[in-house]
Tab-separated table of C-alpha atoms and ligand atoms in Angstrom:
chain	number	residue	atom	x	y	z
A	5	MET	CA	13.051	24.354	3.424
A	6	VAL	CA	10.347	21.992	4.605
A	7	GLU	CA	7.925	24.922	4.451
A	8	SER	CA	8.170	25.243	0.708
A	9	ARG	CA	7.932	21.645	-0.415
A	10	LYS	CA	5.609	20.794	-3.307
A	11	ILE	CA	4.710	17.125	-3.272
A	12	LEU	CA	2.564	15.227	-5.737
A	13	HIS	CA	1.195	11.726	-5.336
A	14	ILE	CA	0.081	10.280	-8.642
A	15	ASP	CA	-1.867	7.021	-8.840
A	16	GLN	CA	-3.338	5.269	-11.866
A	17	ASP	CA	-7.070	4.582	-11.796
A	18	CYS	CA	-7.967	0.878	-11.599
A	19	PHE	CA	-4.590	0.307	-13.169
A	20	TYR	CA	-4.580	-3.282	-14.497
A	21	ALA	CA	-8.253	-3.054	-15.488
A	22	ALA	CA	-7.724	0.283	-17.251
A	23	VAL	CA	-4.933	-1.257	-19.331
A	24	GLU	CA	-7.162	-4.167	-20.311
A	25	MET	CA	-10.007	-1.831	-21.277
A	26	ARG	CA	-7.631	0.290	-23.299
A	27	ASP	CA	-6.400	-2.734	-25.234
A	28	ASP	CA	-9.780	-4.358	-25.829
A	29	HIS	CA	-12.576	-2.012	-26.799
A	30	SER	CA	-15.186	-4.730	-26.450
A	31	LEU	CA	-14.738	-4.391	-22.672
A	32	ARG	CA	-15.995	-0.804	-22.636
A	33	GLY	CA	-19.045	-0.364	-20.467
A	34	LYS	CA	-18.747	-3.850	-18.968
A	35	PRO	CA	-17.750	-4.710	-15.418
A	36	VAL	CA	-14.178	-5.985	-15.647
A	37	ALA	CA	-11.879	-7.593	-13.083
A	38	VAL	CA	-8.271	-8.659	-13.451
A	39	GLY	CA	-7.055	-11.647	-11.478
A	40	GLY	CA	-8.284	-15.095	-10.781
A	41	ALA	CA	-7.339	-18.277	-12.477
A	42	SER	CA	-3.565	-18.155	-12.486
A	43	GLY	CA	-3.391	-16.215	-9.240
A	44	ARG	CA	-4.788	-17.416	-5.951
A	45	GLY	CA	-8.358	-16.997	-7.087
A	46	VAL	CA	-8.647	-13.392	-5.979
A	47	VAL	CA	-9.394	-10.147	-7.747
A	48	ALA	CA	-6.263	-7.998	-8.203
A	49	THR	CA	-8.348	-5.030	-9.252
A	50	CYS	CA	-11.513	-4.185	-11.116
A	51	ASN	CA	-12.905	-1.260	-13.062
A	52	TYR	CA	-15.281	1.292	-11.546
A	53	ARG	CA	-18.308	-0.315	-13.194
A	54	ALA	CA	-17.559	-3.539	-11.273
A	55	ARG	CA	-17.020	-1.538	-8.068
A	56	GLU	CA	-20.655	-0.418	-8.316
A	57	PHE	CA	-21.558	-4.050	-7.666
A	58	GLY	CA	-19.301	-4.212	-4.627
A	59	VAL	CA	-16.419	-6.029	-6.329
A	60	ARG	CA	-13.104	-5.164	-4.657
A	61	SER	CA	-9.369	-5.910	-4.777
A	62	ALA	CA	-8.385	-9.059	-2.866
A	63	MET	CA	-11.941	-10.425	-3.025
A	64	PRO	CA	-12.145	-14.125	-3.890
A	65	VAL	CA	-13.274	-14.507	-7.490
A	66	PHE	CA	-16.265	-16.668	-6.604
A	67	ILE	CA	-17.632	-13.948	-4.341
A	68	ALA	CA	-16.972	-11.295	-6.995
A	69	LYS	CA	-18.939	-13.396	-9.498
A	70	ARG	CA	-21.766	-13.739	-7.042
A	71	GLN	CA	-21.892	-9.978	-6.531
A	72	CYS	CA	-21.681	-9.320	-10.228
A	73	PRO	CA	-22.660	-12.270	-12.457
A	74	ASP	CA	-21.736	-10.422	-15.675
A	75	LEU	CA	-18.230	-9.722	-14.459
A	76	VAL	CA	-15.614	-10.256	-17.171
A	77	LEU	CA	-12.558	-11.833	-15.600
A	78	ILE	CA	-9.186	-11.307	-17.238
A	79	GLU	CA	-5.830	-12.940	-16.572
A	80	PRO	CA	-3.213	-10.446	-15.447
A	81	ARG	CA	-0.508	-9.522	-17.973
A	82	MET	CA	2.229	-8.461	-15.579
A	83	ASN	CA	4.796	-7.818	-18.312
A	84	VAL	CA	2.507	-5.325	-19.981
A	85	TYR	CA	1.784	-3.518	-16.695
A	86	SER	CA	5.483	-3.358	-15.825
A	87	GLU	CA	6.334	-1.890	-19.205
A	88	ILE	CA	3.623	0.768	-18.877
A	89	SER	CA	4.791	1.491	-15.356
A	90	ARG	CA	8.275	2.221	-16.727
A	91	GLU	CA	6.826	4.592	-19.304
A	92	ILE	CA	4.832	6.437	-16.673
A	93	ARG	CA	7.962	6.760	-14.559
A	94	SER	CA	9.843	8.226	-17.473
A	95	ILE	CA	7.138	10.884	-17.781
A	96	PHE	CA	7.577	11.647	-14.065
A	97	HIS	CA	11.326	11.896	-14.537
A	98	SER	CA	10.879	14.513	-17.210
A	99	TYR	CA	9.419	16.761	-14.488
A	100	THR	CA	11.753	16.015	-11.590
A	101	ALA	CA	14.579	13.716	-10.543
A	102	LEU	CA	12.872	13.268	-7.180
A	103	VAL	CA	10.494	10.427	-8.019
A	104	GLU	CA	9.731	7.744	-5.446
A	105	PRO	CA	7.656	4.858	-6.825
A	106	LEU	CA	5.489	3.054	-4.261
A	107	SER	CA	4.244	0.314	-6.549
A	108	LEU	CA	3.745	-0.198	-10.266
A	109	ASP	CA	1.036	2.432	-10.443
A	110	GLU	CA	1.819	5.130	-7.908
A	111	ALA	CA	4.649	7.458	-7.016
A	112	TYR	CA	5.551	10.543	-5.055
A	113	LEU	CA	7.128	13.439	-6.896
A	114	ASP	CA	8.878	16.365	-5.259
A	115	ILE	CA	8.623	19.372	-7.564
A	116	SER	CA	9.715	21.990	-4.999
A	117	HIS	CA	12.323	23.284	-7.430
A	118	SER	CA	9.604	24.408	-9.841
A	119	LYS	CA	8.237	27.934	-9.716
A	120	ARG	CA	4.990	26.705	-11.215
A	121	ASP	CA	1.816	26.035	-9.327
A	122	ALA	CA	1.898	22.403	-8.150
A	123	PHE	CA	-1.766	21.787	-8.972
A	124	GLU	CA	-1.170	22.853	-12.573
A	125	VAL	CA	1.875	20.649	-12.884
A	126	ALA	CA	-0.120	17.681	-11.601
A	127	ALA	CA	-2.818	18.328	-14.194
A	128	GLU	CA	-0.204	18.539	-16.922
A	129	ILE	CA	1.475	15.273	-15.917
A	130	ARG	CA	-1.881	13.499	-15.841
A	131	GLN	CA	-2.714	14.873	-19.250
A	132	GLU	CA	0.576	13.623	-20.606
A	133	ILE	CA	-0.103	10.129	-19.229
A	134	ARG	CA	-3.569	10.264	-20.771
A	135	GLU	CA	-2.299	11.369	-24.172
A	136	ARG	CA	0.740	9.147	-24.425
A	137	LEU	CA	-0.582	6.009	-22.776
A	138	ARG	CA	-4.324	6.522	-22.989
A	139	LEU	CA	-4.746	5.802	-19.293
A	140	PRO	CA	-6.510	7.755	-16.536
A	141	SER	CA	-4.797	8.752	-13.305
A	142	SER	CA	-5.495	10.811	-10.212
A	143	ALA	CA	-3.267	13.109	-8.192
A	144	GLY	CA	-2.931	14.544	-4.721
A	145	VAL	CA	-1.072	17.790	-4.185
A	146	SER	CA	0.247	19.058	-0.880
A	147	TYR	CA	3.335	20.079	1.068
A	148	ASN	CA	4.076	16.611	2.465
A	149	LYS	CA	3.782	12.976	1.412
A	150	LEU	CA	1.092	11.980	3.871
A	151	LEU	CA	-1.351	14.679	2.765
A	152	ALA	CA	-0.552	14.273	-0.927
A	153	LYS	CA	-1.279	10.558	-0.769
A	154	ILE	CA	-4.589	10.981	1.024
A	155	ALA	CA	-5.536	13.794	-1.343
A	156	SER	CA	-5.004	11.672	-4.441
A	157	GLY	CA	-7.925	9.503	-3.398
A	158	TRP	CA	-10.226	12.455	-2.914
A	159	ASN	CA	-11.305	13.063	-6.494
A	160	LYS	CA	-10.564	9.627	-7.845
A	161	PRO	CA	-11.052	8.499	-10.615
A	162	ASN	CA	-9.586	10.920	-13.118
A	163	GLY	CA	-9.362	13.831	-10.716
A	164	GLN	CA	-7.058	15.677	-8.391
A	165	PHE	CA	-7.201	17.463	-5.071
A	166	GLU	CA	-4.934	19.790	-3.135
A	167	VAL	CA	-4.526	20.261	0.608
A	168	LYS	CA	-2.870	23.583	1.360
A	169	ARG	CA	-1.046	24.157	4.610
A	170	PRO	CA	-3.716	26.383	6.225
A	171	GLU	CA	-6.350	23.767	5.386
A	172	THR	CA	-4.517	20.961	7.178
A	173	ALA	CA	-6.301	21.184	10.541
A	174	SER	CA	-9.803	21.151	9.099
A	175	PHE	CA	-8.891	18.460	6.564
A	176	MET	CA	-7.445	16.129	9.206
A	177	GLU	CA	-10.137	16.730	11.775
A	178	LYS	CA	-12.829	15.066	9.668
A	179	LEU	CA	-10.630	12.410	8.120
A	180	PRO	CA	-11.460	8.792	9.070
A	181	VAL	CA	-8.554	7.174	10.943
A	182	SER	CA	-8.734	4.277	8.491
A	183	GLN	CA	-7.254	6.610	5.858
A	184	ILE	CA	-3.980	6.765	7.749
A	185	TRP	CA	-1.162	4.595	6.465
A	186	GLY	CA	-0.711	1.573	8.702
A	187	VAL	CA	-4.165	1.710	10.258
A	188	GLY	CA	-5.683	-1.505	8.959
A	189	PRO	CA	-9.245	-2.750	9.450
A	190	ARG	CA	-8.404	-4.384	12.781
A	191	MET	CA	-6.882	-1.326	14.307
A	192	ALA	CA	-9.680	0.868	12.939
A	193	GLU	CA	-12.155	-1.471	14.593
A	194	SER	CA	-10.313	-1.432	17.892
A	195	LEU	CA	-10.206	2.373	17.805
A	196	ALA	CA	-13.904	2.501	16.937
A	197	HIS	CA	-14.625	0.473	20.072
A	198	GLN	CA	-12.971	3.256	22.003
A	199	GLY	CA	-15.104	5.869	20.268
A	200	ILE	CA	-12.451	6.962	17.793
A	201	THR	CA	-13.318	7.039	14.114
A	202	LEU	CA	-11.888	10.399	13.016
A	203	CYS	CA	-8.375	11.806	13.172
A	204	GLY	CA	-9.735	14.791	15.091
A	205	GLN	CA	-10.801	12.414	17.874
A	206	LEU	CA	-7.472	10.622	17.864
A	207	GLN	CA	-5.785	13.987	18.316
A	208	GLN	CA	-7.243	14.049	21.824
A	209	TRP	CA	-4.936	11.208	22.852
A	210	SER	CA	-1.591	12.198	24.291
A	211	LEU	CA	1.694	11.085	22.783
A	212	SER	CA	2.451	8.936	25.836
A	213	ASP	CA	-0.954	7.218	25.601
A	214	LEU	CA	-0.366	6.351	21.967
A	215	VAL	CA	3.159	5.106	22.581
A	216	ALA	CA	1.994	3.016	25.541
A	217	ARG	CA	-0.605	1.371	23.319
A	218	TYR	CA	1.091	1.063	19.975
A	219	GLY	CA	4.822	1.412	20.633
A	220	LYS	CA	6.874	3.100	17.935
A	221	PHE	CA	3.892	3.197	15.605
A	222	GLY	CA	2.064	5.206	18.304
A	223	SER	CA	4.399	8.147	17.893
A	224	SER	CA	3.951	8.101	14.103
A	225	LEU	CA	0.216	7.997	14.673
A	226	TYR	CA	0.467	11.057	16.901
A	227	GLU	CA	1.993	12.988	14.026
A	228	MET	CA	0.018	11.432	11.175
A	229	CYS	CA	-3.372	12.197	12.697
A	230	ARG	CA	-2.309	15.862	12.679
A	231	GLY	CA	-1.134	15.740	9.071
A	232	ILE	CA	2.504	16.034	10.122
A	233	ASP	CA	5.035	14.213	7.966
A	234	HIS	CA	8.666	15.168	7.480
A	235	ARG	CA	9.732	12.265	5.267
A	236	PRO	CA	11.551	13.411	2.161
A	237	VAL	CA	10.738	11.987	-1.253
A	238	ASN	CA	13.339	9.300	-1.654
A	239	PRO	CA	14.295	8.700	-5.302
A	240	ASN	CA	15.822	5.486	-6.655
A	241	ARG	CA	14.640	3.675	-3.661
A	242	GLU	CA	15.111	0.062	-4.407
A	243	ARG	CA	13.697	-2.202	-1.792
A	244	LYS	CA	15.985	-4.756	-0.271
A	245	SER	CA	13.157	-6.659	1.316
A	246	LEU	CA	9.426	-6.789	1.801
A	247	SER	CA	7.774	-7.995	4.969
A	248	VAL	CA	4.331	-8.242	6.479
A	249	GLU	CA	3.810	-8.565	10.183
A	250	ARG	CA	0.873	-8.873	12.437
A	251	THR	CA	0.509	-8.071	16.121
A	252	MET	CA	-2.038	-10.339	17.726
A	253	THR	CA	-4.917	-9.031	19.765
A	254	ASP	CA	-4.923	-12.330	21.642
A	255	LEU	CA	-1.604	-14.026	22.288
A	256	ILE	CA	-1.083	-17.213	20.294
A	257	GLU	CA	-0.788	-20.282	22.496
A	258	ASP	CA	-1.030	-23.172	20.056
A	259	ARG	CA	0.297	-24.397	16.736
A	260	THR	CA	-3.039	-24.515	14.931
A	261	GLU	CA	-3.660	-20.850	15.578
A	262	LEU	CA	-0.048	-20.029	14.740
A	263	PHE	CA	-0.257	-21.734	11.350
A	264	LEU	CA	-3.569	-20.095	10.625
A	265	GLN	CA	-1.944	-16.703	11.162
A	266	VAL	CA	1.058	-17.721	9.062
A	267	GLU	CA	-1.300	-18.573	6.230
A	268	LYS	CA	-3.043	-15.203	6.416
A	269	ILE	CA	0.169	-13.224	6.600
A	270	HIS	CA	1.629	-15.299	3.789
A	271	SER	CA	-1.213	-14.513	1.421
A	272	LYS	CA	-0.848	-10.805	2.214
A	273	LEU	CA	2.868	-11.045	1.515
A	274	VAL	CA	2.357	-12.797	-1.820
A	275	GLU	CA	-0.216	-10.219	-2.812
A	276	SER	CA	2.074	-7.295	-1.921
A	277	HIS	CA	4.951	-8.929	-3.730
A	278	LEU	CA	2.956	-9.296	-6.929
A	279	ARG	CA	1.584	-5.845	-6.606
A	280	SER	CA	4.976	-4.239	-6.215
A	281	GLY	CA	6.136	-5.820	-9.467
A	282	GLY	CA	7.046	-9.374	-8.453
A	283	ARG	CA	10.833	-8.918	-8.306
A	284	ASN	CA	13.118	-11.943	-8.000
A	285	VAL	CA	13.500	-13.316	-4.517
A	286	ASP	CA	16.659	-14.798	-3.029
A	287	GLY	CA	15.788	-15.276	0.613
A	288	LEU	CA	12.899	-15.804	3.002
A	289	PHE	CA	12.657	-14.917	6.666
A	290	ALA	CA	10.301	-15.096	9.604
A	291	LYS	CA	10.227	-13.149	12.829
A	292	ILE	CA	8.472	-13.826	16.085
A	293	LYS	CA	7.977	-11.678	19.152
A	294	PHE	CA	7.081	-13.518	22.344
A	295	SER	CA	4.829	-12.310	25.137
A	296	ASP	CA	7.880	-11.036	27.052
A	297	PHE	CA	8.824	-8.901	24.005
A	298	THR	CA	11.889	-10.954	23.177
A	299	GLU	CA	12.341	-11.381	19.452
A	300	THR	CA	13.827	-14.036	17.275
A	301	SER	CA	14.148	-14.536	13.552
A	302	VAL	CA	15.103	-17.253	11.111
A	303	SER	CA	16.032	-16.964	7.470
A	304	VAL	CA	16.786	-19.263	4.598
A	305	LYS	CA	17.989	-18.910	1.031
A	306	GLY	CA	15.344	-19.583	-1.577
A	307	THR	CA	13.614	-18.118	-4.584
A	308	ARG	CA	10.081	-19.345	-4.029
A	309	PRO	CA	8.048	-17.740	-1.206
A	310	ALA	CA	6.131	-20.948	-0.507
A	311	LEU	CA	3.781	-21.227	2.454
A	312	GLU	CA	5.388	-24.518	3.442
A	313	THR	CA	8.815	-22.907	3.820
A	314	PHE	CA	7.440	-20.087	5.932
A	315	ARG	CA	5.647	-22.593	8.135
A	316	ASN	CA	8.947	-24.334	8.794
A	317	LEU	CA	10.720	-21.066	9.529
A	318	VAL	CA	8.037	-19.977	11.949
A	319	GLU	CA	8.025	-23.366	13.608
A	320	GLU	CA	11.748	-23.155	14.174
A	321	ALA	CA	11.518	-19.611	15.546
A	322	ALA	CA	8.601	-20.537	17.798
A	323	SER	CA	10.457	-23.513	19.242
A	324	ARG	CA	13.012	-21.170	20.773
A	325	SER	CA	10.736	-20.206	23.653
A	326	PRO	CA	7.759	-21.759	25.406
A	327	LYS	CA	6.143	-18.319	25.792
A	328	PRO	CA	2.990	-17.362	23.899
A	329	ILE	CA	3.464	-15.309	20.750
A	330	ARG	CA	2.416	-11.712	20.259
A	331	LEU	CA	3.736	-10.939	16.796
A	332	VAL	CA	4.470	-12.903	13.644
A	333	GLY	CA	6.254	-11.465	10.625
A	334	LEU	CA	7.106	-13.012	7.266
A	335	GLY	CA	9.376	-11.522	4.666
A	336	ILE	CA	11.258	-11.955	1.436
A	337	ARG	CA	14.655	-10.600	0.494
A	338	PHE	CA	15.068	-9.468	-3.085
A	339	ALA	CA	17.796	-10.638	-5.390
A	340	GLU	CA	20.711	-8.270	-5.932
A	341	SER	CA	20.168	-5.088	-7.867
A	342	GLY	CA	21.426	-2.324	-5.728
A	343	ARG	CA	20.274	0.144	-3.192
A	344	VAL	CA	18.898	-0.245	0.245
A	345	GLU	CA	15.466	0.439	1.636
A	346	GLN	CA	12.986	-1.703	3.416
A	347	LEU	CA	9.250	-1.727	3.138
A	348	GLU	CA	7.282	-2.906	6.096
A	349	LEU	CA	3.569	-3.376	6.038
A	350	PRO	CA	1.988	-3.450	9.446
A	351	LEU	CA	-1.038	-5.687	9.350
A	352	LEU	CA	-2.847	-4.223	12.307
B	27	TTP	P1	-4.262	0.383	-6.493
B	27	TTP	O1	-3.706	1.700	-6.933
B	27	TTP	O2	-4.480	0.170	-5.037
B	27	TTP	O3	-5.664	0.109	-7.182
B	27	TTP	P2	-6.152	0.469	-8.638
B	27	TTP	O4	-5.161	1.275	-9.392
B	27	TTP	O5	-6.553	-0.801	-9.318
B	27	TTP	O6	-7.483	1.280	-8.358
B	27	TTP	P3	-7.608	2.784	-7.862
B	27	TTP	O7	-8.336	3.485	-8.964
B	27	TTP	O8	-8.418	2.681	-6.612
B	27	TTP	O9	-6.228	3.301	-7.649
B	27	TTP	O10	-3.359	-0.800	-7.020
B	27	TTP	C1	-2.665	-0.749	-8.260
B	27	TTP	C2	-2.615	-2.117	-8.924
B	27	TTP	O11	-2.050	-3.075	-8.031
B	27	TTP	C3	-3.983	-2.667	-9.251
B	27	TTP	O12	-4.450	-2.243	-10.523
B	27	TTP	C4	-3.785	-4.152	-9.178
B	27	TTP	C5	-2.710	-4.339	-8.161
B	27	TTP	N1	-3.298	-4.771	-6.858
B	27	TTP	C6	-3.281	-6.130	-6.528
B	27	TTP	O13	-2.753	-6.938	-7.280
B	27	TTP	N2	-3.859	-6.520	-5.344
B	27	TTP	C7	-4.460	-5.640	-4.482
B	27	TTP	O14	-4.982	-6.042	-3.419
B	27	TTP	C8	-4.481	-4.248	-4.830
B	27	TTP	C9	-5.133	-3.243	-3.912
B	27	TTP	C10	-3.886	-3.873	-6.031
B	28	MG	MG1	-4.236	2.950	-8.558
């Protein structure tokens, strides 16, 4: 069964910026970023013209402007993006019931039931999005989610790429470890210090080595760096909560450092929340792991994920042990609307 899966990962190109360019022709040919003023002064995304100047998502606006003085900055119109996202999803649903959205602009589709060539189906779906919504997208095609997602970035923008089963080994061997889900800049840097930049090099590490170093995530890494992924496409997955956590390279011993980390994790959380559609919140929580691996968490009801509240939660959790802290996590619980699934973002 697993052998025959046909998985697509479809992702809109510079989504918010593409919508703005579609709706305002005067923006054509100009470097455009969406974000700023009403947000926390960072770029949510920018078009490919702006990327040529080094402008990137999550970059503070003042730096983006310095990199690209002609940058046109546009306020996000979240309602418009959400509406378009729904329309794109309805196109996906006309091809398969097995659609798993990851954020407003990307989703996995399992089209294993179809006798058609998966690459052709991907091209057709992208064409339909282009014709009906006048927006460009890219697709990855493969036999599992991991490979499909990596592949969708390969011919971006406005392109698609397929990794077939026999090509897996050679594809993974040369793939930078930073392309693996969950390997953030910090972890990539720490691996680079140990001479590991490619998945092929990481494959040399034994399962027990990886688990000793990275715990549960180590065993996922062992599989991911080989292109192995058995996760099914999970339709109708409605997240119950969203959390961001960070394992410290150096244990935290004092409050100043703790609050600094809380601030960083908080801004990541707010960004991910907005990005995933900004659903209503009804609770906030914080988790702490101490140096002896004991864990504690605190939660509170509330609809506003304010930094201040998280600081208080973390303070309360931290006061439960005098030990230094090795991990801090912050999260929000979403207001009622159904099914259960959690999304965790390791911030390694
Ligand atoms: P992405 O798919 O990561 O980025 P993108 O669609 O803008 O560009 P690409 O062509 O590389 O796919 O994210 C989708 C949307 O989510 C993006 O248009 C804006 C929003 N977003 C943020 O608000 N903050 C962020 O840090 C990122 C990465 C995205
Ligand atoms: Mg995108």
